[in-house]
XYZ file of C-alpha atoms in Angstrom:
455
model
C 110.148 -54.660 129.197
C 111.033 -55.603 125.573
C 110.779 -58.804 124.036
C 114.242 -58.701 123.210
C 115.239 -57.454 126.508
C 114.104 -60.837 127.176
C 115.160 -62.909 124.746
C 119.269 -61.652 125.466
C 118.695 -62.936 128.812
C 116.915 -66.324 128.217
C 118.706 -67.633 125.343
C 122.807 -67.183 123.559
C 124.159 -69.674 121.279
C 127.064 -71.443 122.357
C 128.421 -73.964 120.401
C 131.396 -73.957 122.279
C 130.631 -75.222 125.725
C 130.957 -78.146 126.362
C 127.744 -80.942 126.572
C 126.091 -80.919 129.594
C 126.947 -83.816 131.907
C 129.991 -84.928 134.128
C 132.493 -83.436 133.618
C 130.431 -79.779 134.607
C 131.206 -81.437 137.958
C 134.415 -79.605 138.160
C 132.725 -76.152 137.861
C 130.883 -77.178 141.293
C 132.445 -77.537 144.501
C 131.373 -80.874 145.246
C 133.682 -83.722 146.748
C 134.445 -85.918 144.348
C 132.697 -89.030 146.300
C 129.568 -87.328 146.810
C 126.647 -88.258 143.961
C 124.507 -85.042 143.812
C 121.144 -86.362 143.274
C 119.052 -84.121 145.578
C 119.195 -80.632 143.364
C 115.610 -79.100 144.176
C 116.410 -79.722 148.197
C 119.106 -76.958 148.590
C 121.084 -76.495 145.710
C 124.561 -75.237 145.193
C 126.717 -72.981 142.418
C 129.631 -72.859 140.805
C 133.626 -71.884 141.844
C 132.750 -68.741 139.263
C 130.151 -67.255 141.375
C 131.691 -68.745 144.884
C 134.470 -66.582 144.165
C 131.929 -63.567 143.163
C 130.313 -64.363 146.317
C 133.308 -63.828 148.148
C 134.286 -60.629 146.482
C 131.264 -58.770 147.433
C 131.713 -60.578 151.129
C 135.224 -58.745 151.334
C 134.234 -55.361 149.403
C 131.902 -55.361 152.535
C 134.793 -55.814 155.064
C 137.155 -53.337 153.611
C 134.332 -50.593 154.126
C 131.449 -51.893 155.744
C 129.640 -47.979 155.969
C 130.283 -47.347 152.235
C 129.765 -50.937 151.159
C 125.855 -51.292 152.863
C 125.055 -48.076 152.755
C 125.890 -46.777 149.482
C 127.490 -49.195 147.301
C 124.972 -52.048 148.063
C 122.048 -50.597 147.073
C 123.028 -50.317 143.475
C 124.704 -53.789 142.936
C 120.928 -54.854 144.417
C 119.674 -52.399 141.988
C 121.403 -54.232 139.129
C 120.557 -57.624 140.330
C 117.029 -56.516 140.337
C 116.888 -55.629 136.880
C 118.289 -58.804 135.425
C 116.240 -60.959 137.385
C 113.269 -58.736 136.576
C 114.016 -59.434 132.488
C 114.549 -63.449 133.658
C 111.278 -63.159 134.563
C 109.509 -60.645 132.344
C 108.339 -58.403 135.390
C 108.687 -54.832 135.643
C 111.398 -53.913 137.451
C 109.501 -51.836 140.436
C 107.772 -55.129 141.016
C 110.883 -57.398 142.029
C 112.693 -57.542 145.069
C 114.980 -60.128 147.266
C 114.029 -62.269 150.197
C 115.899 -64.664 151.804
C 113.798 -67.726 150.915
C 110.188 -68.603 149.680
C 109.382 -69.061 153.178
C 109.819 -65.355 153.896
C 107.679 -64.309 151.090
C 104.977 -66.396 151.901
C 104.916 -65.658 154.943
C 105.649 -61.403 154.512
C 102.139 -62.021 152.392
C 100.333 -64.222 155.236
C 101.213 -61.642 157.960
C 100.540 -58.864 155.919
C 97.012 -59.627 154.880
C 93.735 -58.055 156.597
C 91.593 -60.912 158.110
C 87.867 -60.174 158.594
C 86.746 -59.194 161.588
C 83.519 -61.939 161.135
C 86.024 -65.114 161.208
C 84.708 -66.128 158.366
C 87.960 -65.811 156.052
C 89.711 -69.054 154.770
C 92.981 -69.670 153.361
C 93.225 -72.563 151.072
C 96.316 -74.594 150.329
C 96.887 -78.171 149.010
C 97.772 -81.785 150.665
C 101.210 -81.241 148.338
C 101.949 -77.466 150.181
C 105.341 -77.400 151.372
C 105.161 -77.810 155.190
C 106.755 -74.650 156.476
C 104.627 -72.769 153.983
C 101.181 -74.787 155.837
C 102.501 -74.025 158.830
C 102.625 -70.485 158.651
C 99.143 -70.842 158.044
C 98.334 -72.716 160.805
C 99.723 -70.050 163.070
C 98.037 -67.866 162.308
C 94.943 -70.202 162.757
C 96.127 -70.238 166.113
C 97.160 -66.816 167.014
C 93.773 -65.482 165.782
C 92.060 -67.770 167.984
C 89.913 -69.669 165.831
C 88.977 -66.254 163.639
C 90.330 -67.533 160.981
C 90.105 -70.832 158.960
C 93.064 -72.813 156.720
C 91.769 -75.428 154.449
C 93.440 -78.629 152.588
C 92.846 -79.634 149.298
C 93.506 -83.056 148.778
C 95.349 -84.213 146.158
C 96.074 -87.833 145.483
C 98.559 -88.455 142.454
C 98.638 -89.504 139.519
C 96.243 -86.667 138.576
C 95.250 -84.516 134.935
C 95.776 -80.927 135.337
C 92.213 -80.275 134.920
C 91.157 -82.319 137.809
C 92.984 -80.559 139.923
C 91.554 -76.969 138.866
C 88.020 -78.820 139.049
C 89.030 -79.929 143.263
C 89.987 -75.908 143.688
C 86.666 -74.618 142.541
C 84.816 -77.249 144.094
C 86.716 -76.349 147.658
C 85.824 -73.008 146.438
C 82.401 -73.627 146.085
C 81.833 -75.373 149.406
C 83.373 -72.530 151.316
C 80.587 -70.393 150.134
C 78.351 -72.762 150.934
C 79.444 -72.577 154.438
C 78.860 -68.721 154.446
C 82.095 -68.481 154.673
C 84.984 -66.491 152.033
C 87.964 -68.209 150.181
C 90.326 -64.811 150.697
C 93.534 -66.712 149.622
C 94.909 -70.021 148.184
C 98.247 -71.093 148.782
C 100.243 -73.452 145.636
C 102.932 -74.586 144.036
C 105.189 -73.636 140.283
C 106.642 -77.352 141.281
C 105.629 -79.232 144.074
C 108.113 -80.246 146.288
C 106.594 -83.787 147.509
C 106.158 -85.464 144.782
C 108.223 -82.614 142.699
C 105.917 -82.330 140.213
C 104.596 -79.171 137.558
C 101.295 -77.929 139.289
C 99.126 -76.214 137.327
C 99.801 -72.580 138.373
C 99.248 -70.269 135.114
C 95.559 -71.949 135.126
C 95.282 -71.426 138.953
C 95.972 -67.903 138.675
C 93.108 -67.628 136.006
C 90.705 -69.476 138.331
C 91.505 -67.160 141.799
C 91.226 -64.128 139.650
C 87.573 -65.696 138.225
C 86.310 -66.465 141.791
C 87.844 -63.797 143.840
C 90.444 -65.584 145.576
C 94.266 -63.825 146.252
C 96.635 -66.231 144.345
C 100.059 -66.134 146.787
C 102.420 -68.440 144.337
C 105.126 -70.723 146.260
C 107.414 -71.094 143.205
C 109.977 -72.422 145.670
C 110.630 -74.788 142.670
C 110.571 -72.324 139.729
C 113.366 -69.903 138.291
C 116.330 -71.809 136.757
C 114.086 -74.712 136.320
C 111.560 -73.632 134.150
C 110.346 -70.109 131.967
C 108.558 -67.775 134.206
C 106.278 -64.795 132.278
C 105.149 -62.702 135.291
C 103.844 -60.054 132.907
C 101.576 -62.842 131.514
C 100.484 -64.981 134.376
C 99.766 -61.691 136.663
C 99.589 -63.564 140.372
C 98.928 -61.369 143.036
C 102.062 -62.625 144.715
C 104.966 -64.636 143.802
C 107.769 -65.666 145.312
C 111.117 -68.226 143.881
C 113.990 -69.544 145.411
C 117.016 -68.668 143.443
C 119.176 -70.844 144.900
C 117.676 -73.772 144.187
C 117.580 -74.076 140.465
C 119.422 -70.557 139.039
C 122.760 -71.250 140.619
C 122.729 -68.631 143.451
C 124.019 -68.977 146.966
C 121.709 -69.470 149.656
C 119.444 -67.884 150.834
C 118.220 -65.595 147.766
C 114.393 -65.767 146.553
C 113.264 -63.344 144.264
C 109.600 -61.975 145.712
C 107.360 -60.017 142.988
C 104.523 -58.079 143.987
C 101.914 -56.228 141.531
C 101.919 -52.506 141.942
C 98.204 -53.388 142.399
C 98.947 -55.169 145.622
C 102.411 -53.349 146.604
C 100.081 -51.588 149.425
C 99.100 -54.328 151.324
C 102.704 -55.269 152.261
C 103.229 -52.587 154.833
C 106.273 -54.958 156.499
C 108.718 -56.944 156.244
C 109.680 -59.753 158.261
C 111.329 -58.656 160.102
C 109.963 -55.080 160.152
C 112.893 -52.778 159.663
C 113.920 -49.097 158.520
C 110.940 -49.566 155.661
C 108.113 -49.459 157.658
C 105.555 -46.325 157.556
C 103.842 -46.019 160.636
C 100.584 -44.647 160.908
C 100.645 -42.962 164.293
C 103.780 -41.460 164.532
C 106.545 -40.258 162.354
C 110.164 -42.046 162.975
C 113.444 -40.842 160.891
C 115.369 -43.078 158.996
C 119.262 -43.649 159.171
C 119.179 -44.643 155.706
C 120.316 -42.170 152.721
C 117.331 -40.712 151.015
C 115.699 -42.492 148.098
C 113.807 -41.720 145.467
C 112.587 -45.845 144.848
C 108.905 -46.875 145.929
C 108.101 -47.662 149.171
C 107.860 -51.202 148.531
C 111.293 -51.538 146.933
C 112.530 -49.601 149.898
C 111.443 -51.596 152.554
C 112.639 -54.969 151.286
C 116.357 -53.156 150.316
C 117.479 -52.953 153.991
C 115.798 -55.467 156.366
C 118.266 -55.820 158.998
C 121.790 -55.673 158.977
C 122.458 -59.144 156.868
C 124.901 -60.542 154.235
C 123.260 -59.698 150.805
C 126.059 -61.047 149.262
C 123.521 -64.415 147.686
C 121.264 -61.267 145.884
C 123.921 -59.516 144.280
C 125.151 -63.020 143.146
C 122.054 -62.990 141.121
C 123.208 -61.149 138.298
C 126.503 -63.037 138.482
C 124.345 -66.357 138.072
C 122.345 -65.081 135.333
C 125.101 -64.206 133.542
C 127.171 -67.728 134.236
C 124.373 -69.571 132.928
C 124.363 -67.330 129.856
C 127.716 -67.233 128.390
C 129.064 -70.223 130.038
C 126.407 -72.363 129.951
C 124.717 -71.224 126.607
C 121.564 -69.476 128.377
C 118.468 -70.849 129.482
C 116.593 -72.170 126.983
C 119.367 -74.278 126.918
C 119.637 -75.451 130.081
C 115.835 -75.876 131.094
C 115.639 -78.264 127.882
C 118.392 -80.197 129.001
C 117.029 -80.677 132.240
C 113.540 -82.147 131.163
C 115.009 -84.483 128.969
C 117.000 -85.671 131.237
C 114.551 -85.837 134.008
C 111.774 -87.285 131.680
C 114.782 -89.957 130.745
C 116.369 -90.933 133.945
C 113.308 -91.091 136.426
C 112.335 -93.849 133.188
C 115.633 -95.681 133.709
C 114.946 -95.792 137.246
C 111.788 -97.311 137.843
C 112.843 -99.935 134.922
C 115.588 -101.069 136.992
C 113.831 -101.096 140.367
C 110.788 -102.545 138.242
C 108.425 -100.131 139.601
C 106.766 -97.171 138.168
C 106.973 -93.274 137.561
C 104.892 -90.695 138.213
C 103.332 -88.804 135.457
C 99.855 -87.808 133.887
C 98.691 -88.543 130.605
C 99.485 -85.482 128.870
C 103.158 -85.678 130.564
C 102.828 -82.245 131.933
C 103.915 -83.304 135.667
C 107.750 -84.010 134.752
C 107.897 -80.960 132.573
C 110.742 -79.532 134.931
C 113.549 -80.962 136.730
C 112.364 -83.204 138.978
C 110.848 -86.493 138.761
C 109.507 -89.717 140.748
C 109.749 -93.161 141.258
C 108.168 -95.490 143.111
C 110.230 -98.077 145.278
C 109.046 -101.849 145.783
C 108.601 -100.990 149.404
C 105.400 -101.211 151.181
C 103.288 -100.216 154.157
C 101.160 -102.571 155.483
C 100.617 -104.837 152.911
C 101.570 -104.647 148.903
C 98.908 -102.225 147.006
C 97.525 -102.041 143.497
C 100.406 -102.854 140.855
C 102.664 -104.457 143.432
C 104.592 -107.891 142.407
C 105.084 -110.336 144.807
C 108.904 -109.687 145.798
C 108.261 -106.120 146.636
C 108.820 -105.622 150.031
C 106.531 -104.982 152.914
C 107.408 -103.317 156.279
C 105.152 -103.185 159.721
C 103.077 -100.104 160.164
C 104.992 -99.380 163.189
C 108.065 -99.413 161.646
C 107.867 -96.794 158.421
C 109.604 -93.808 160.225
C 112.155 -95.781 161.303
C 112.321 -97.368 157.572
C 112.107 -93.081 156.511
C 114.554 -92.152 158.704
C 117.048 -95.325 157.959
C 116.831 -94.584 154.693
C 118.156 -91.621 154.686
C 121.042 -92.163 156.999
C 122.054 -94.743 154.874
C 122.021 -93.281 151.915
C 124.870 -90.554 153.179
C 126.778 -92.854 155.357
C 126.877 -96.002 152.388
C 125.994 -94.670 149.271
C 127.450 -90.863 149.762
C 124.198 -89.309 148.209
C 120.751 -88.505 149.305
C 116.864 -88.328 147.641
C 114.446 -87.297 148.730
C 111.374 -89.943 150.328
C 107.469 -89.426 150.630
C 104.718 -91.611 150.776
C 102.118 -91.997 148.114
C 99.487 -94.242 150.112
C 100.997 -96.901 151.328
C 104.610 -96.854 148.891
C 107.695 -95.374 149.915
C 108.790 -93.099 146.412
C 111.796 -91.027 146.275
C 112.312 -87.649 144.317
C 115.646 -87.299 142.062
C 116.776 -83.726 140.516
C 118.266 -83.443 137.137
C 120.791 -81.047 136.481
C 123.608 -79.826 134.065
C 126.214 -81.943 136.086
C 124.289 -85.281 135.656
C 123.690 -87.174 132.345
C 121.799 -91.007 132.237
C 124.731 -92.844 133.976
C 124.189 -90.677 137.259
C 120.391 -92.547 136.887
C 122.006 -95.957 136.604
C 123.634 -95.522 139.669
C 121.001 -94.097 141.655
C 118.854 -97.165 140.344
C 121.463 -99.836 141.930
C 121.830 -98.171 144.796
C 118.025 -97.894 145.354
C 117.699 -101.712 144.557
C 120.743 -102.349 147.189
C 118.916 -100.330 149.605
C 115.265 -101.828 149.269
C 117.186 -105.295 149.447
C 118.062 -104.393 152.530
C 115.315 -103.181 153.966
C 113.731 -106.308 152.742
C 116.471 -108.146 155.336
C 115.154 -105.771 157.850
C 118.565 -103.901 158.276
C 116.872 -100.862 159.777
C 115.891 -102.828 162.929
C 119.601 -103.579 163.315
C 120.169 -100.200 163.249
């Protein structure tokens, strides 16, 4: 793929459009008492592609044989190949999922596990749960033949010291005669939603021998992705999270290196070479690899979210001004706003010293809410709630803050603090981070009144 191929996707000059901010509101299809503050959760897109969305729903209804068997194929084709420029990936390498979760998983099921036991997959404290989980199943469905280790991570931490915790997890794996065959991580964490490390990750796994399987839930649309140059083994991003698609869409790239290993999808479908027998296909022929083949059909499903793709991609271009644009928008505003924040709530954000953790679109602040007892940097009218009561505190929280406040944020622990996770985006500008700071200083007021036990 050319450089220029790539540059008329990333980047158009606009000086039309209008500043990002408010009034893009209108484009969305939000209700007009709702405060979007929760982005990098589930996402959402405009009435533009809503109304593609629906086009391709109803080409599908007026001649559903035609529409998935011949016509579909192609408009996936096409959405391929502009995501595959987005990205700077060759375009036998990219397919469609329906979420990060699938890919990770498509990778975790299709991997060979040694018949010794002594493989080990490695993920992070900061993996997204699902994405553990998988591992842990299979923990359990080989019976103990296979191992999944956690890396912990405790934030505020340099990028280098977490590449020095991987190789040292690395290291003591061997030392347990034991192999590291795979390490699960993040583009952008999703608890705290912060930039991991992943370009230098891939570096490392390739140095030591470990399979790099890349969760960029949190990725495209946020943030520029070189596939070419980072070369993971496996990579998988939700594009409906930050590029405007509906839900569910993830783009999944595999090597051509590695395309052999993935002998199924979930589920396995029409795609599937068996070894043992031979099994027609009602598909029409094709002359595409095996690997694009089997991820094309899985399952009679609306595809309508992946041929959206190229819709999106084009939105964000012409409309928005492309991506460079957006993506610096975002960081300044996140880098701004989660500032603004902890100044009115008097706490603190979360960052490292190089500030390469809230290079993306989501950021953290800590609340003056405690577990326990008040920690390290705490004043003395932060609040502290009973050990036995922080999941009701978690869970009142976020009741509340759709029932009273008509928005939502995300909530994690960091120790013993309660922090919260807010998403920038191109429909937000500094005053949407004024409000969420009151109402975050209403609602830790009234947890301080112990409102939640009223509850």
């Amino acid at each position: 793929m050319g450089h220029q191929d790539v540059l008329a996707v990333r980047g158009k000059t606009n000086g039309e459009a209008k500043p990002f901010g408010p009034e893009w509101k209108k484009e969305f299809l939000f209700d007009p008492a709702w405060h979007n503050l929760n982005h990098g959760s589930f996402g959402t897109y405009p009435h533009h592609i809503r109304d593609k969305l629906r086009a391709y729903q109803d080409q599908a209804e007026s001649r559903p044989d035609q529409f998935i068997l011949f016509d579909q194929p192609k408009l996936l084709d096409a959405a391929r190949e502009e995501v595959a420029k987005l990205i700077n990936a060759p375009l036998d390498t990219v397919v469609f999922v329906g979420n990060a979760t699938d890919g990770v998983n498509t990778v975790l099921r299709n991997l060979t596990w040694a018949e010794d036991g002594n493989d080990v997959i490695l993920s992070f404290s900061t993996v997204y749960e699902a994405c553990g989980k998988a591992a842990d199943y299979l923990v359990e469905y080989f019976n103990g033949k296979l191992e999944h280790r956690g890396i912990e991570l405790t934030y505020p931490l340099e990028d280098s010291e977490i590449i020095d915790k991987f190789r040292k997890a690395v290291s003591k794996v061997q030392a347990d005669g034991k192999r590291a065959k795979v390490c699960i991580f993040d583009v952008v964490t999703s608890r705290p939603g912060v930039v991991f490390p992943w370009i230098e990750m891939i570096k490392v796994c390739k140095e030591l021998g470990v399979t790099s399987l890349v969760d960029g839930a949190q990725g495209i649309g946020m943030l520029p992705l070189d596939l070419t140059a980072a070369d993971p083994d496996y990579f998988v991003s939700n594009c409906h999270k930050w590029l405007h698609v509906p839900r569910g869409c993830a783009v999944f790239y595999t090597p051509v290196r590695n395309q052999h290993v993935l002998r199924t999808t979930l589920a396995t479908s029409h795609g599937f070479i068996p070894k043992l027998v031979q099994r027609t296909t009602p598909l029409p022929p094709s002359a595409k690899s095996a690997y694009v083949n089997s991820f094309e059909f899985v399952g009679t499903r609306d595809n309508g979210p992946y041929l959206c793709v190229k819709d999106s991609i084009a939105w964000r271009r012409d409309v928005c001004g492309g991506e460079d644009k957006i993506i610096s928008y975002l960081w300044d505003l996140n880098k701004k706003g989660i500032k603004l924040v902890a100044d009115a709530l008097g706490t603190t954000y979360l960052d490292n010293s190089k500030g390469t953790m809230t290079n993306c679109a989501m950021g953290n602040v800590a609340l003056p809410v405690w577990v326990g007892e008040r920690g390290e940097g705490a004043k003395e009218t932060d609040v502290v709630v009973a050990r036995e009561d922080k999941d009701v505190v978690f869970q009142w929280m976020a009741q509340t803050l759709v029932s009273d406040y008509k928005t939502f944020l995300s909530r994690f622990f960091i120790g013993d603090r309660f922090w919260v996770r807010i998403s920038a985006q191109i429909y937000l500008d500094l005053q949407d981070y004024e409000a969420a700071g009151k109402i975050l200083k209403e609602l830790c007021e009234r947890i301080g009144k112990s409102e939640y036990l009223k509850a």
